[in-house]
mmCIF file of C-alpha atoms and ligand atoms in Angstrom:
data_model
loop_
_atom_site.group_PDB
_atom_site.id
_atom_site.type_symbol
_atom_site.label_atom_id
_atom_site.label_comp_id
_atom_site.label_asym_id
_atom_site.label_seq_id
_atom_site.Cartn_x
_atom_site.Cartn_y
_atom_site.Cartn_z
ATOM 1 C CA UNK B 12 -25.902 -2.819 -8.467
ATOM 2 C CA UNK B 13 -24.227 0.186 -9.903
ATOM 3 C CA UNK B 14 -20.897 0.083 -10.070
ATOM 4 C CA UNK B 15 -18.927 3.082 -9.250
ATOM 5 C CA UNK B 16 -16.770 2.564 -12.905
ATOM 6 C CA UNK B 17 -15.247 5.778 -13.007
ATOM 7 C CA UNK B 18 -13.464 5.120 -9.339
ATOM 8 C CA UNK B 19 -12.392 1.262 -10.373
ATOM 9 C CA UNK B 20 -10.729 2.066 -13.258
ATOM 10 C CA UNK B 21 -8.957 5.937 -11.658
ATOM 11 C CA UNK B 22 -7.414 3.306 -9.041
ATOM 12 C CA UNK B 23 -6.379 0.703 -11.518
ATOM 13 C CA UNK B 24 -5.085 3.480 -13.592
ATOM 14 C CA UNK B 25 -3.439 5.112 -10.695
ATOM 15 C CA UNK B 26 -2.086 1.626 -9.564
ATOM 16 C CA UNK B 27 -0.315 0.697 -12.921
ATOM 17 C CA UNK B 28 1.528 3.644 -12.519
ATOM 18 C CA UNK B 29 3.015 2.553 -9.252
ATOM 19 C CA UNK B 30 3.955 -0.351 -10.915
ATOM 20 C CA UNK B 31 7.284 -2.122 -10.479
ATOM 21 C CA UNK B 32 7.784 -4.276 -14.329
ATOM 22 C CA UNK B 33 11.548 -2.517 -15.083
ATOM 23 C CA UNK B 34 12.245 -5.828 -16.983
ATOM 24 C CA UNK B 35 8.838 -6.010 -19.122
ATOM 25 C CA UNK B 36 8.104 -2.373 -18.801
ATOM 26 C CA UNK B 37 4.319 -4.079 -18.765
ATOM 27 C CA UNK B 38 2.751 -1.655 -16.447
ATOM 28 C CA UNK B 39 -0.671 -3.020 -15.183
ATOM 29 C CA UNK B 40 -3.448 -2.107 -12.288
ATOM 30 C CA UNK B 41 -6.047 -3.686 -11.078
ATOM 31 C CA UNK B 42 -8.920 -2.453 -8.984
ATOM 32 C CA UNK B 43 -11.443 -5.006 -7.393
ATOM 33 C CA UNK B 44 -14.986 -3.118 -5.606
ATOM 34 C CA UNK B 45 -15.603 -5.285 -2.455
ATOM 35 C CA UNK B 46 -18.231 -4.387 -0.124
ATOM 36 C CA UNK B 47 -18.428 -1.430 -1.317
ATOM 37 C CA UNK B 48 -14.713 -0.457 -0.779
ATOM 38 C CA UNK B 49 -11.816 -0.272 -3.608
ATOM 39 C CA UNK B 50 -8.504 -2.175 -3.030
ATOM 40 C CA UNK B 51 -6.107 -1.501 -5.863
ATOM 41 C CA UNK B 52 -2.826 -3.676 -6.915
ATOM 42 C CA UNK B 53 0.115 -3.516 -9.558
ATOM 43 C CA UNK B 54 2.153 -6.358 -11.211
ATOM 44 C CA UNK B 55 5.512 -6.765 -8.923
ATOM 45 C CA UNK B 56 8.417 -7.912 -11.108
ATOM 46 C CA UNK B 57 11.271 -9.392 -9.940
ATOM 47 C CA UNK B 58 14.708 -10.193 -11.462
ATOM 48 C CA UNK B 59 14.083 -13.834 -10.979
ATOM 49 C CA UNK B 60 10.730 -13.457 -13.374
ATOM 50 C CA UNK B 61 8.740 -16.725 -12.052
ATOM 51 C CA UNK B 62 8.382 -14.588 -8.819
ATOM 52 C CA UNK B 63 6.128 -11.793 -10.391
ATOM 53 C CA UNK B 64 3.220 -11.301 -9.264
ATOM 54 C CA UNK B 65 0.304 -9.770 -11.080
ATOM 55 C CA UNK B 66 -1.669 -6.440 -10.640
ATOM 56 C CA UNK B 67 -4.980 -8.822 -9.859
ATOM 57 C CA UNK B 68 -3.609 -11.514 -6.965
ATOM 58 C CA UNK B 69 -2.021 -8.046 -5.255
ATOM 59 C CA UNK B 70 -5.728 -6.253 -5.762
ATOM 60 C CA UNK B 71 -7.553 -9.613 -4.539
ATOM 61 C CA UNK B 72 -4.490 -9.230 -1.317
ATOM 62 C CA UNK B 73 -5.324 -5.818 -0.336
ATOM 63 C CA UNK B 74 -8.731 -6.685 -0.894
ATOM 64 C CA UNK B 75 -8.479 -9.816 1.751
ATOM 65 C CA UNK B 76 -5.959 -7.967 4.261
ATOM 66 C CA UNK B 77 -9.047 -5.369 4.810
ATOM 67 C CA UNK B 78 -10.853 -8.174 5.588
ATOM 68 C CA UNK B 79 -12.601 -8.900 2.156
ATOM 69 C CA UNK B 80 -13.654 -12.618 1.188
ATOM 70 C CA UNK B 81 -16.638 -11.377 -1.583
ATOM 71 C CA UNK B 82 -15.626 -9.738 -4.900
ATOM 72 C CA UNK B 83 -18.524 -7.093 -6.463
ATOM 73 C CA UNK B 84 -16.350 -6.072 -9.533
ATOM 74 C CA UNK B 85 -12.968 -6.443 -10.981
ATOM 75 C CA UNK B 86 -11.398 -3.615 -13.296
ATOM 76 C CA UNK B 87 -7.784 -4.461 -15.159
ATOM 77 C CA UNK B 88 -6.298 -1.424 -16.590
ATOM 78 C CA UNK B 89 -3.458 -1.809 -19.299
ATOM 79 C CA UNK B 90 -1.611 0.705 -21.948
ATOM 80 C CA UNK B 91 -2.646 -1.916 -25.025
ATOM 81 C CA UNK B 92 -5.313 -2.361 -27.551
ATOM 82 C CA UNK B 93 -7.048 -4.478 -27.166
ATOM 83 C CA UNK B 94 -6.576 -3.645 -23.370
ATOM 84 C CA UNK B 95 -5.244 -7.114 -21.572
ATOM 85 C CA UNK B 96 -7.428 -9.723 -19.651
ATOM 86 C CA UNK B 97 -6.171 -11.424 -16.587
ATOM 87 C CA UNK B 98 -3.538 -14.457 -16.930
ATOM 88 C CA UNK B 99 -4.667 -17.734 -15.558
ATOM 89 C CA UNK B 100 -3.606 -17.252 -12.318
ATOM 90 C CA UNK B 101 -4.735 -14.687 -11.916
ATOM 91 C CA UNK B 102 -8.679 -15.867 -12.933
ATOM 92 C CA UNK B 103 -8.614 -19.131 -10.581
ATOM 93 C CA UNK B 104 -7.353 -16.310 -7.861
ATOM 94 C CA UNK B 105 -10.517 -13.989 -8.614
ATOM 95 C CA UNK B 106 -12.719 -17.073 -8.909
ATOM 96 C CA UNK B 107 -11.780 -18.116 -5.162
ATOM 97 C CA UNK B 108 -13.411 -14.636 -4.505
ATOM 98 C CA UNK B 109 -16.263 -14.261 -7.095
ATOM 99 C CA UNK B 110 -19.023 -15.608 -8.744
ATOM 100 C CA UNK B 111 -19.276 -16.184 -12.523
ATOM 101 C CA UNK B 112 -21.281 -13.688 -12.764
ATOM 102 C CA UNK B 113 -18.242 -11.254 -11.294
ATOM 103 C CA UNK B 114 -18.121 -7.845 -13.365
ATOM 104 C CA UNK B 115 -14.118 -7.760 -15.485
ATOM 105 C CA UNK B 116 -13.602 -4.779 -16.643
ATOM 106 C CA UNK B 117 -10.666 -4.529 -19.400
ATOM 107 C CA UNK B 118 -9.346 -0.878 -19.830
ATOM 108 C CA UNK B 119 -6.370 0.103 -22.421
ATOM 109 C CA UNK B 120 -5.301 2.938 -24.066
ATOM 110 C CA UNK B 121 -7.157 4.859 -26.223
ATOM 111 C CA UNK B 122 -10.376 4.293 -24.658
ATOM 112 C CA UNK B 123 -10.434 0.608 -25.479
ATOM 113 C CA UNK B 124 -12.903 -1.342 -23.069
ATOM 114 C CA UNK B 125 -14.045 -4.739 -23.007
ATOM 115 C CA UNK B 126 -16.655 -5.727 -20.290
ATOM 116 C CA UNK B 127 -16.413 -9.244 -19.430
ATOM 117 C CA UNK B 128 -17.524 -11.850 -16.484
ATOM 118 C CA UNK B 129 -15.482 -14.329 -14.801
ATOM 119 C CA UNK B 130 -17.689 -17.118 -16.495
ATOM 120 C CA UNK B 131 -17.006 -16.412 -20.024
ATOM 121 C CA UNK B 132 -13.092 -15.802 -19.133
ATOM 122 C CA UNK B 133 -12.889 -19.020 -16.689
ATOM 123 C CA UNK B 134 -15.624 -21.350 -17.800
ATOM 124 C CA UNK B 135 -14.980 -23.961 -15.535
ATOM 125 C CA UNK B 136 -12.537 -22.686 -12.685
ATOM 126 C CA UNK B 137 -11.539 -24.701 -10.049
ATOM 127 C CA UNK B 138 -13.072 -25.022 -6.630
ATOM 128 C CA UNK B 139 -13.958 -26.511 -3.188
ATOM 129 C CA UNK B 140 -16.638 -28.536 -4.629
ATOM 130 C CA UNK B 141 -13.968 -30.670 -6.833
ATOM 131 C CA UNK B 142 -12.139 -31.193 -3.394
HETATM 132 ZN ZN1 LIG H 207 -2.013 -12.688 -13.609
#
């Protein structure tokens, strides 16, 4: 599969901007390609900090509200250098959703990109088959 890069990363771009971090000023997006379809997230600060939530569990949320249960591609998009992978969290989230083999896709600024999978970021998530 081809992914459509240049759209991921405009909406994860375009998502960190609408981002709502006024305490860590740590703007970040997230796109995830599901099905074909983009559903884009930001992080979501809030004054009591252990309530934040990341730009990747909203993504994988907008992603699931339309109905989504199979991630194709994740994209993170960050202002640093080296741009910023996904916390812990947020990796057991996307492996609920994908495959080791699921596309991350770090973006930063000044045209920094690391290409990842979920495997080499979350060798041995969590799942059902531990239940
Ligand atoms: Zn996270």
């Amino acid at each position: 599969m081809t992914l459509p890069l240049a759209r991921l990363v405009g909406a994860a771009r375009r998502a960190a901007r609408r981002a709502h971090a006024p305490y860590s000023r740590f703007h970040v997006g997230a796109a995830v390609l599901a099905g074909g379809a983009v559903h884009a997230g930001c992080n979501v600060e809030n004054a009591s900090y252990g309530l934040t939530v990341c730009a990747e569990r909203n993504a994988v949320a907008a992603a699931v509200l339309a109905g989504a249960r199979k991630l194709d591609a994740v994209v993170v998009a960050s202002a640093t250098v080296p741009p910023t992978p996904p916390c812990g969290m947020c990796l057991q989230t996307l492996a609920e959703f994908g495959s080791a083999a699921l596309p991350v896709i770090l973006v930063g600024a000044r045209g920094a990109r690391v290409e990842l999978t979920l495997g080499e970021l979350l060798p041995r998530a969590f799942s059902k088959k531990f239940l």
